[in-house]
């Protein structure tokens, strides 16, 4: 296939703006899938994706399309739409030269539209704005065109207006892809240079790496080397994704496809790794920032006898999701378990749901926390911990103030887009969450884009719900990592009848200790079953009790 007839592109959009539906239409138009079937989100393979209507793992499909007497190979890489999975978006983009930026004709530009636009812009990709859902009664494509011009500086005549649902004007998207996105810049005569942009684990076939070939050719039987781990593998199978794997025995530079090479562990096909031929080393391609867990929670089997089953379920799931970190943990009350790190709350929920659905496991999760840091104060402590700055993923291990010169908390730069009438309430909400305003602009007559620097722990639990409810669902939110800032943090113990319960220890900002302590005590009082004896529920910082509730308890029989 001549390189000049290849296009590699992605669809990016705010959640629900129609990526998956558009992907289905493109697959049908190119005859990749059968039009007569009722195709819904064909690329969303996981049960949880279909149920929640979100895409969790990016999928790839190769489409063939005839245009002006030539046949083109269009490689479509679907991306997830939720902020927790932004790292997947950047990953998919590295294999592309262009994107379709889909915007809902009724909702207009939303927070994730902005975040996704900048990911594509920074990667210097061609951007084709697509205004979708023009069939809706409430659609206002002209308004959205103006927003796109104002916020992204893209001339409004470049927008392609479609209805992915009805198929209206979808064909012109394929033409825009061919005309406006350049073919990949590759050299087939050079030795093999392939980028691993995703990988999955298959129980029977081992690791399946999704690759984009920048240079050279790879064939079945070749010996290849991972630049990352320097191990040599033999290629057992190589092919394209249609969207299911279809073996072709060879892939050429410019193509996107999959490769199986006897890798047993998903960490062997590290996303961002470069593969080259044995004895023909090349300069590795720039890799990716690896995904950093932002939310940690303890996980325990409901019944300890289920520990081994749960262990193997967790192992299997993490084989396919290397962004989950796993540490063993144990607790007096809950027994043996793990402390898991996730990219965000949705990621955590999705993981939980997959454990339940795919492995029939029932688990207890503790309240999520964020990775705080502490800068140790003495050389002796630094030696003891073997680090100057320690990361605390378990509140029970929060070091005492006497050991620390400074505590640090993770912060994120949040983008909120909202109808103007809610701006005041949203600003109050942000202030209550200790956020600092960075910017505010009108993206049209009555829509505002706000930028705030948030402490991450202030948004992990219920910020999104609060934002949605005070804006009647109209405000959207996305965030990106913004490092760490110094914070006055304290460890808060929760006591039941005078005894500290380790699983309930939390870390809070000193100014919020009272309100958080009170909320936890009230919640506990209401959630524990009403019983016969009185016991005290207390929140304490060191020896100082800061909140107290009383409840009535029955001692268990026996
Ligand atoms: P994604 O989250 O971006 O992948 O969005 P989906 O493709 O899952 O679409 C979200 C919802 O919008 C679904 O209920 C679709 O049926 C609907 N939808 C997608 N495209 C259109 C369209 O062109 N018109 C209308 N009316 N609805 C659409
Ligand atoms: Mg989708």
Coordinates of C-alpha atoms and ligand atoms in Angstrom, one line a residue:
X1 CA 0.0 0.0 0.0
X2 CA 1.6 3.3 -1.1
X3 CA 2.3 5.5 1.9
X4 CA 0.7 8.6 0.3
X5 CA -2.6 6.7 0.4
X6 CA -2.5 6.1 4.1
X7 CA -4.1 8.3 6.8
X8 CA -3.9 7.7 10.5
X9 CA -6.4 9.6 12.6
X10 CA -8.3 9.7 15.8
X11 CA -11.7 10.9 16.9
X12 CA -11.6 13.1 20.0
X13 CA -14.6 14.6 21.8
X14 CA -16.3 15.4 25.1
X15 CA -18.1 12.4 26.5
X16 CA -21.5 11.7 24.7
X17 CA -20.8 14.1 21.8
X18 CA -20.8 11.1 19.5
X19 CA -17.4 9.5 18.9
X20 CA -18.5 5.9 19.1
X21 CA -21.6 6.5 16.9
X22 CA -19.4 8.3 14.3
X23 CA -16.9 5.4 14.4
X24 CA -19.8 3.0 13.7
X25 CA -20.9 5.0 10.7
X26 CA -17.3 5.2 9.3
X27 CA -16.9 1.5 9.8
X28 CA -20.2 0.9 7.9
X29 CA -19.5 3.3 5.1
X30 CA -16.2 1.6 4.4
X31 CA -17.7 -1.8 4.5
X32 CA -15.7 -2.8 7.5
X33 CA -18.8 -3.9 9.3
X34 CA -22.2 -4.9 8.0
X35 CA -24.7 -2.1 7.6
X36 CA -27.7 -4.3 8.0
X37 CA -26.8 -5.2 11.6
X38 CA -27.7 -2.9 14.4
X39 CA -24.3 -1.5 15.1
X40 CA -23.9 0.3 18.3
X41 CA -20.5 1.3 19.6
X42 CA -18.7 -1.5 17.8
X43 CA -15.3 -0.4 19.1
X44 CA -16.5 -0.5 22.7
X45 CA -15.8 -4.1 23.5
X46 CA -16.0 -4.2 27.3
X47 CA -19.3 -4.9 29.0
X48 CA -18.8 -1.9 31.3
X49 CA -18.2 0.3 28.3
X50 CA -21.5 -0.6 26.7
X51 CA -23.4 -0.3 30.0
X52 CA -22.0 3.1 30.9
X53 CA -21.7 4.4 27.4
X54 CA -18.1 5.3 27.9
X55 CA -15.0 4.1 26.2
X56 CA -12.4 2.8 28.5
X57 CA -9.8 1.3 26.2
X58 CA -8.8 2.8 22.9
X59 CA -9.5 0.5 19.9
X60 CA -8.2 0.6 16.4
X61 CA -9.7 -0.2 13.1
X62 CA -8.3 -0.1 9.5
X63 CA -10.8 1.1 6.9
X64 CA -10.5 0.9 3.1
X65 CA -12.0 3.7 1.1
X66 CA -12.1 4.5 -2.6
X67 CA -11.9 8.2 -3.5
X68 CA -11.2 9.8 -6.9
X69 CA -10.0 6.5 -8.4
X70 CA -7.6 5.7 -5.7
X71 CA -7.9 3.3 -2.7
X72 CA -7.0 4.7 0.7
X73 CA -6.2 3.0 3.9
X74 CA -7.6 5.0 6.8
X75 CA -6.5 3.8 10.3
X76 CA -9.0 5.0 12.9
X77 CA -8.0 5.0 16.5
X78 CA -10.9 5.4 18.9
X79 CA -10.2 7.2 22.2
X80 CA -11.8 7.2 25.6
X81 CA -13.7 10.4 26.4
X82 CA -13.4 10.7 30.2
X83 CA -10.8 12.8 32.0
X84 CA -9.5 9.8 34.0
X85 CA -8.4 8.3 30.7
X86 CA -6.7 11.3 29.2
X87 CA -3.4 9.5 29.1
X88 CA -5.0 7.0 26.7
X89 CA -5.9 9.9 24.4
X90 CA -2.3 11.2 24.2
X91 CA -1.2 7.7 23.6
X92 CA -3.5 7.2 20.7
X93 CA -2.6 10.6 19.2
X94 CA 1.1 9.7 19.0
X95 CA 0.2 7.2 16.2
X96 CA -1.8 9.8 14.2
X97 CA -1.3 12.8 11.9
X98 CA -4.7 14.2 12.4
X99 CA -7.9 14.2 14.5
X100 CA -11.7 14.7 14.1
X101 CA -12.6 17.0 16.9
X102 CA -16.3 16.2 17.4
X103 CA -18.5 18.8 19.1
X104 CA -22.2 18.4 19.9
X105 CA -24.3 21.0 17.9
X106 CA -26.5 21.5 20.9
X107 CA -24.1 21.5 23.9
X108 CA -21.2 23.2 22.1
X109 CA -17.7 23.2 23.3
X110 CA -17.3 21.5 26.7
X111 CA -14.4 21.1 29.1
X112 CA -13.1 17.9 27.6
X113 CA -13.3 19.4 24.1
X114 CA -10.8 22.0 25.2
X115 CA -8.5 19.5 26.9
X116 CA -8.6 17.2 23.9
X117 CA -8.0 20.0 21.4
X118 CA -4.9 21.0 23.3
X119 CA -3.5 17.5 23.3
X120 CA -3.9 17.4 19.5
X121 CA -2.6 20.9 19.0
X122 CA 0.5 20.2 21.1
X123 CA 1.1 17.1 19.1
X124 CA 1.0 19.3 16.0
X125 CA -1.8 17.3 14.4
X126 CA -4.2 18.4 11.7
X127 CA -7.5 19.2 13.3
X128 CA -10.8 18.8 11.5
X129 CA -13.7 20.2 13.6
X130 CA -16.9 18.2 13.3
X131 CA -20.2 19.5 14.5
X132 CA -22.4 16.5 15.2
X133 CA -26.1 16.0 16.0
X134 CA -27.3 18.6 13.6
X135 CA -30.6 16.6 13.4
X136 CA -31.5 17.7 17.0
X137 CA -34.3 20.3 17.2
X138 CA -32.2 22.3 19.6
X139 CA -29.0 22.1 17.4
X140 CA -27.4 25.5 16.8
X141 CA -24.4 24.7 14.5
X142 CA -23.7 28.4 13.7
X143 CA -23.2 29.2 17.4
X144 CA -20.9 26.2 17.8
X145 CA -18.9 27.3 14.7
X146 CA -18.4 30.7 16.3
X147 CA -17.2 29.1 19.5
X148 CA -14.7 27.0 17.6
X149 CA -13.4 30.1 15.9
X150 CA -13.1 32.0 19.1
X151 CA -11.6 29.3 21.4
X152 CA -9.5 27.3 18.9
X153 CA -8.8 30.0 16.3
X154 CA -10.1 27.6 13.5
X155 CA -11.9 29.4 10.7
X156 CA -15.6 28.5 10.8
X157 CA -15.8 27.3 7.2
X158 CA -13.5 24.4 8.1
X159 CA -16.3 22.8 10.3
X160 CA -18.0 19.7 8.9
X161 CA -21.6 19.5 10.0
X162 CA -23.0 16.0 10.4
X163 CA -25.5 13.7 12.1
X164 CA -23.6 10.6 13.1
X165 CA -26.9 9.0 14.1
X166 CA -28.6 9.4 10.8
X167 CA -25.5 9.3 8.7
X168 CA -26.0 12.7 7.2
X169 CA -22.9 14.1 5.5
X170 CA -20.6 11.5 7.1
X171 CA -19.1 10.7 3.8
X172 CA -17.6 14.2 3.6
X173 CA -15.7 13.4 6.7
X174 CA -13.8 10.6 4.9
X175 CA -13.0 13.0 2.1
X176 CA -11.8 15.7 4.6
X177 CA -9.6 13.1 6.3
X178 CA -8.0 12.3 2.9
X179 CA -7.6 15.9 1.9
X180 CA -6.7 17.6 5.1
X181 CA -4.7 15.1 7.0
X182 CA -1.2 14.4 5.7
X183 CA 0.1 10.8 5.1
X184 CA 2.5 9.6 7.8
X185 CA 6.2 10.6 7.2
X186 CA 7.9 7.2 7.1
X187 CA 10.8 5.4 5.4
X188 CA 10.1 1.9 4.3
X189 CA 13.7 1.3 3.2
X190 CA 15.1 2.1 6.7
X191 CA 15.3 -0.6 9.3
X192 CA 12.1 -1.3 11.3
X193 CA 11.1 1.3 13.9
X194 CA 7.7 0.6 15.5
X195 CA 5.9 2.4 18.3
X196 CA 3.9 0.4 20.8
X197 CA 0.8 2.6 21.5
X198 CA -1.3 0.1 23.3
X199 CA -1.2 -3.4 24.6
X200 CA -3.7 -6.0 25.8
X201 CA -3.4 -9.4 27.3
X202 CA -5.2 -12.4 25.9
X203 CA -5.4 -15.6 28.0
X204 CA -4.6 -17.8 25.1
X205 CA -2.3 -15.8 22.9
X206 CA -0.3 -13.8 25.5
X207 CA 0.4 -10.1 25.0
X208 CA -1.0 -8.4 21.9
X209 CA 0.8 -5.1 21.1
X210 CA -0.8 -2.4 19.0
X211 CA 1.9 -0.9 16.9
X212 CA 2.4 2.0 14.5
X213 CA 5.2 1.5 12.0
X214 CA 7.3 4.6 11.5
X215 CA 10.1 2.9 9.4
X216 CA 10.7 -0.4 7.7
X217 CA 8.8 -3.6 7.6
X218 CA 8.0 -6.3 10.1
X219 CA 7.2 -9.9 9.1
X220 CA 6.1 -13.1 10.8
X221 CA 9.2 -14.9 11.9
X222 CA 11.4 -11.7 12.4
X223 CA 13.4 -11.4 15.5
X224 CA 12.6 -8.1 17.2
X225 CA 14.0 -6.3 20.2
X226 CA 12.2 -4.0 22.8
X227 CA 14.2 -0.8 23.2
X228 CA 12.8 -0.6 26.7
X229 CA 13.9 -4.0 28.1
X230 CA 16.4 -5.1 25.5
X231 CA 14.9 -8.5 25.2
X232 CA 14.6 -10.3 21.9
X233 CA 11.4 -11.9 20.7
X234 CA 10.2 -13.8 17.6
X235 CA 7.2 -12.4 15.8
X236 CA 4.5 -15.2 15.8
X237 CA 1.7 -13.2 14.3
X238 CA 1.3 -9.7 12.8
X239 CA -1.7 -8.1 11.1
X240 CA -4.3 -5.4 10.9
X241 CA -7.3 -4.6 13.1
X242 CA -10.6 -4.7 11.2
X243 CA -11.6 -4.1 14.0
X244 CA -10.9 -7.7 15.0
X245 CA -7.4 -9.0 14.5
X246 CA -6.7 -10.2 11.0
X247 CA -3.3 -11.7 10.3
X248 CA -1.4 -10.4 7.3
X249 CA 2.1 -11.8 7.9
X250 CA 3.6 -8.4 7.2
X251 CA 3.2 -4.7 8.2
X252 CA 4.8 -1.8 6.4
X253 CA 5.8 1.6 7.6
X254 CA 2.8 3.9 7.7
X255 CA 0.5 1.1 8.8
X256 CA -1.1 0.5 12.2
X257 CA -1.8 -3.0 13.4
X258 CA -1.0 -5.6 16.0
X259 CA 1.8 -7.9 16.8
X260 CA 2.2 -11.1 18.9
X261 CA 5.7 -12.1 19.8
X262 CA 5.6 -14.5 22.8
X263 CA 5.6 -11.7 25.4
X264 CA 4.1 -13.2 28.6
X265 CA 3.6 -10.2 30.7
X266 CA 2.0 -6.9 29.7
X267 CA 4.9 -4.9 31.1
X268 CA 7.0 -6.4 28.3
X269 CA 4.9 -4.5 25.8
X270 CA 5.3 -1.2 27.5
X271 CA 3.2 1.5 26.0
X272 CA 5.5 4.0 24.4
X273 CA 8.3 1.4 23.7
X274 CA 10.0 1.2 20.4
X275 CA 10.5 -2.2 18.6
X276 CA 13.3 -2.8 16.1
X277 CA 14.9 -5.7 14.3
X278 CA 17.5 -7.9 16.1
X279 CA 21.0 -6.5 15.3
X280 CA 19.6 -3.4 13.6
X281 CA 19.1 -1.0 16.5
X282 CA 17.5 2.4 15.8
X283 CA 17.0 5.6 17.8
X284 CA 13.9 5.0 20.0
X285 CA 10.9 7.1 19.3
X286 CA 9.9 9.6 22.1
X287 CA 7.9 7.5 24.6
X288 CA 5.0 8.7 26.7
X289 CA 4.7 10.0 30.2
X290 CA 3.4 6.9 32.1
X291 CA 0.0 7.2 33.7
X292 CA 0.3 8.3 37.3
X293 CA -2.3 7.0 39.8
X294 CA -4.1 10.0 41.5
X295 CA -6.5 8.1 43.7
X296 CA -5.7 5.4 46.2
X297 CA -8.1 3.1 48.1
X298 CA -7.8 0.0 50.2
X299 CA -9.6 -3.1 48.9
X300 CA -10.5 -6.2 50.9
X301 CA -12.6 -9.3 50.2
X302 CA -16.0 -9.2 51.9
X303 CA -15.2 -12.7 53.1
X304 CA -11.5 -13.6 53.9
X305 CA -11.9 -17.1 52.5
X306 CA -12.3 -15.4 49.1
X307 CA -8.8 -13.9 49.3
X308 CA -7.2 -16.2 46.8
X309 CA -9.9 -16.0 44.2
X310 CA -9.9 -12.2 44.5
X311 CA -6.1 -12.2 44.2
X312 CA -6.2 -14.0 40.9
X313 CA -9.0 -11.8 39.7
X314 CA -7.0 -8.7 40.5
X315 CA -3.9 -10.1 38.8
X316 CA -5.9 -10.9 35.6
X317 CA -7.5 -7.5 35.5
X318 CA -4.3 -5.6 36.0
X319 CA -2.7 -7.7 33.2
X320 CA -5.0 -5.6 30.9
X321 CA -4.8 -2.3 32.7
X322 CA -1.2 -1.5 33.6
X323 CA -2.3 1.9 35.0
X324 CA -3.7 0.3 38.2
X325 CA -1.0 0.0 40.8
X326 CA -1.2 -2.8 43.4
X327 CA 0.4 -3.0 46.9
X328 CA -0.4 -5.7 49.4
X329 CA -2.0 -4.3 52.6
X330 CA -3.7 -5.7 55.7
X331 CA -6.0 -4.3 58.4
X332 CA -7.0 -5.6 61.8
X333 CA -10.7 -5.3 61.0
X334 CA -10.8 -6.2 57.3
X335 CA -8.0 -8.7 57.1
X336 CA -5.6 -9.2 54.1
X337 CA -6.2 -7.0 51.1
X338 CA -4.5 -4.4 48.8
X339 CA -4.0 -0.8 48.4
X340 CA -4.8 0.1 44.8
X341 CA -3.9 3.2 42.8
X342 CA -6.2 4.5 40.1
X343 CA -6.1 7.3 37.6
X344 CA -9.3 8.8 39.0
X345 CA -12.6 7.9 40.6
X346 CA -14.3 6.7 37.4
X347 CA -11.3 4.5 36.8
X348 CA -11.8 3.1 40.3
X349 CA -15.5 2.4 39.8
X350 CA -14.9 0.8 36.4
X351 CA -12.2 -1.5 37.9
X352 CA -14.7 -2.4 40.7
X353 CA -17.5 -3.1 38.3
X354 CA -15.2 -5.3 36.1
X355 CA -14.2 -7.3 39.2
X356 CA -17.9 -7.9 39.9
X357 CA -19.0 -8.5 36.4
X358 CA -16.2 -10.5 35.0
X359 CA -14.9 -12.3 38.1
X360 CA -18.0 -12.3 40.3
X361 CA -16.0 -10.8 43.2
X362 CA -17.5 -8.8 46.1
X363 CA -15.1 -6.4 47.8
X364 CA -15.0 -3.6 50.4
X365 CA -13.3 -0.4 49.3
X366 CA -12.1 2.2 51.8
X367 CA -12.6 6.0 51.2
X368 CA -10.2 7.1 48.4
X369 CA -7.3 9.3 49.2
X370 CA -4.8 11.2 47.1
X371 CA -1.0 10.7 47.1
X372 CA 0.3 13.3 49.6
X373 CA 4.0 13.9 50.2
X374 CA 6.1 14.8 53.2
X375 CA 9.5 16.3 53.2
X376 CA 11.5 14.7 56.0
X377 CA 13.3 16.9 58.5
X378 CA 16.4 15.0 59.5
X379 CA 19.2 13.1 57.9
X380 CA 18.5 10.2 60.2
X381 CA 14.9 9.9 58.9
X382 CA 16.0 10.3 55.3
X383 CA 18.3 7.4 55.9
X384 CA 15.5 5.4 57.5
X385 CA 13.0 6.0 54.7
X386 CA 15.8 6.0 52.1
X387 CA 14.2 9.1 50.6
X388 CA 14.0 12.8 51.3
X389 CA 10.4 13.1 50.2
X390 CA 8.1 10.3 50.9
X391 CA 4.7 9.7 49.2
X392 CA 1.9 8.7 51.5
X393 CA -0.7 6.5 49.8
X394 CA -2.1 5.2 53.1
X395 CA -3.4 7.7 55.6
X396 CA -2.5 5.4 58.5
X397 CA 1.2 5.9 57.6
X398 CA 1.1 9.7 57.6
X399 CA 4.3 10.8 59.4
X400 CA 4.0 13.0 62.4
X401 CA 4.6 16.7 62.2
X402 CA 7.8 16.4 64.3
X403 CA 9.4 14.3 61.5
X404 CA 8.5 16.7 58.7
X405 CA 9.6 20.1 57.4
X406 CA 6.7 20.4 55.0
X407 CA 3.7 18.5 53.7
X408 CA 2.8 18.6 50.0
X409 CA -0.5 17.9 48.3
X410 CA -1.2 17.2 44.6
X411 CA -2.9 20.0 42.6
X412 CA -4.6 20.0 39.2
X413 CA -5.6 22.8 36.8
X414 CA -9.3 22.5 36.2
X415 CA -11.3 23.8 33.3
X416 CA -15.0 24.5 33.8
X417 CA -17.4 25.6 31.0
X418 CA -20.8 26.8 32.1
X419 CA -23.7 28.9 31.1
X420 CA -23.1 32.3 32.6
X421 CA -26.1 32.2 35.0
X422 CA -24.3 29.6 37.1
X423 CA -20.9 31.3 37.3
X424 CA -21.5 32.9 40.7
X425 CA -22.5 29.6 42.4
X426 CA -19.7 27.8 40.7
X427 CA -17.1 30.3 41.9
X428 CA -18.4 29.9 45.5
X429 CA -18.1 26.1 45.2
X430 CA -14.6 26.4 43.9
X431 CA -13.7 28.8 46.7
X432 CA -15.1 26.4 49.3
X433 CA -12.8 23.7 47.8
X434 CA -9.7 25.9 48.4
X435 CA -9.3 26.5 44.6
X436 CA -7.5 29.6 43.2
X437 CA -8.9 31.2 40.1
X438 CA -6.5 31.5 37.2
X439 CA -8.6 32.7 34.3
X440 CA -12.1 33.5 33.1
X441 CA -13.2 34.1 29.5
X442 CA -16.5 34.2 27.7
X443 CA -16.6 31.7 24.8
X444 CA -19.8 33.2 23.5
X445 CA -22.4 35.7 24.7
X446 CA -23.5 33.5 27.6
X447 CA -21.0 30.8 28.1
X448 CA -18.0 31.1 30.4
X449 CA -14.8 29.2 30.6
X450 CA -13.2 29.2 34.1
X451 CA -9.7 28.0 35.0
X452 CA -8.9 27.1 38.6
X453 CA -6.0 25.5 40.5
X454 CA -7.6 22.8 42.7
X455 CA -6.1 20.7 45.5
X456 CA -6.8 17.2 44.1
X457 CA -8.3 15.9 47.3
X458 CA -11.0 18.6 47.1
X459 CA -12.3 17.2 43.9
X460 CA -11.9 13.5 44.1
X461 CA -15.0 12.7 46.1
X462 CA -18.0 14.7 45.2
X463 CA -16.9 17.9 43.3
X464 CA -18.2 16.7 40.0
X465 CA -21.6 15.8 41.4
X466 CA -21.9 19.2 43.2
X467 CA -20.9 21.1 40.0
X468 CA -23.5 19.2 38.0
X469 CA -26.3 19.6 40.5
X470 CA -25.8 23.4 41.0
X471 CA -25.7 24.0 37.2
X472 CA -28.6 21.7 36.5
X473 CA -26.2 19.4 34.6
X474 CA -24.9 22.2 32.2
X475 CA -21.4 22.8 33.5
X476 CA -18.6 20.5 32.3
X477 CA -15.3 19.9 34.0
X478 CA -11.9 18.5 33.1
X479 CA -8.5 18.7 34.7
X480 CA -4.8 18.2 34.1
X481 CA -2.0 17.4 36.5
X482 CA -0.3 20.5 37.9
X483 CA 2.2 19.1 40.3
X484 CA 2.3 19.7 44.1
X485 CA 1.9 22.6 46.5
X486 CA 2.7 23.0 50.2
X487 CA -0.3 22.4 52.5
X488 CA -1.0 22.4 56.2
X489 CA -2.2 18.9 56.5
X490 CA -3.3 17.0 59.6
X491 CA -4.0 13.4 60.3
X492 CA -7.5 12.8 61.7
X493 CA -8.3 9.7 63.7
X494 CA -11.8 8.4 64.0
X495 CA -12.6 6.8 67.4
X496 CA -15.3 4.4 68.3
X497 CA -15.8 4.2 72.0
X498 CA -12.4 5.7 72.5
X499 CA -10.5 3.3 70.2
X500 CA -8.9 4.5 67.0
X501 CA -10.2 2.6 63.9
X502 CA -7.3 2.4 61.5
X503 CA -9.4 2.0 58.3
X504 CA -11.2 5.3 59.0
X505 CA -8.1 7.5 59.4
X506 CA -8.1 10.4 57.0
X507 CA -5.8 13.3 56.0
X508 CA -7.4 16.7 55.9
X509 CA -6.4 20.3 55.4
X510 CA -6.2 22.0 58.8
X511 CA -8.9 24.6 57.9
X512 CA -11.3 21.8 57.0
X513 CA -10.7 19.4 59.9
X514 CA -13.8 20.5 61.8
X515 CA -16.3 20.3 58.9
X516 CA -14.8 17.0 57.6
X517 CA -14.7 15.5 61.1
X518 CA -18.3 16.4 61.8
X519 CA -19.4 15.0 58.4
X520 CA -17.6 11.7 59.0
X521 CA -19.1 11.3 62.5
X522 CA -22.6 12.1 61.3
X523 CA -22.3 9.7 58.4
X524 CA -21.0 6.9 60.6
X525 CA -23.8 7.4 63.1
X526 CA -26.3 7.1 60.3
X527 CA -24.7 4.2 58.5
X528 CA -24.0 1.9 61.4
X529 CA -27.1 0.0 62.3
X530 CA -29.1 1.5 65.3
X531 CA -28.4 -0.5 68.3
X532 CA -28.8 -0.7 72.1
X533 CA -25.8 0.6 74.0
X534 CA -24.5 4.1 73.7
X535 CA -21.2 4.6 72.1
X536 CA -19.2 7.7 71.2
X537 CA -18.1 8.4 67.7
X538 CA -15.3 10.9 67.8
X539 CA -12.9 12.7 65.4
X540 CA -9.6 13.6 66.8
X541 CA -6.4 15.3 65.7
X542 CA -3.6 14.1 68.0
X543 CA -5.2 14.1 71.5
X544 CA -7.7 16.8 70.6
X545 CA -11.3 15.7 70.0
X546 CA -12.8 18.0 67.3
X547 CA -16.2 16.3 66.7
X548 CA -18.4 13.9 68.5
X549 CA -21.7 12.1 67.9
X550 CA -23.4 9.5 70.1
X551 CA -25.1 6.4 68.9
X552 CA -26.8 3.4 70.4
X553 CA -25.4 0.0 69.8
X554 CA -26.3 -3.6 70.4
X555 CA -23.4 -5.9 71.1
X556 CA -23.3 -8.8 68.7
X557 CA -24.8 -12.1 70.0
X558 CA -22.4 -14.8 71.2
Ligands
LIG1 P1 -19.3 9.1 22.8 O1 -19.4 9.1 24.3 O2 -18.7 10.4 22.3 O3 -18.7 7.9 22.3 O4 -20.8 9.2 22.3 P2 -21.8 8.1 21.7 O5 -21.4 7.8 20.3 O6 -21.8 7.0 22.6 O7 -23.1 8.9 21.7 C1 -23.7 9.5 22.8 C2 -25.2 9.6 22.6 O8 -25.5 10.5 21.6 C3 -25.9 8.3 22.1 O9 -27.1 8.1 22.8 C4 -26.0 8.4 20.6 O10 -27.1 7.7 20.1 C5 -26.3 9.9 20.5 N1 -25.9 10.5 19.2 C6 -24.7 10.3 18.6 N2 -24.7 11.0 17.4 C7 -25.9 11.6 17.3 C8 -26.5 12.4 16.3 O11 -25.9 12.7 15.3 N3 -27.8 12.8 16.5 C9 -28.5 12.5 17.6 N4 -29.7 12.9 17.8 N5 -27.9 11.7 18.6 C10 -26.7 11.3 18.5
LIG2 MG1 -17.9 6.2 23.2

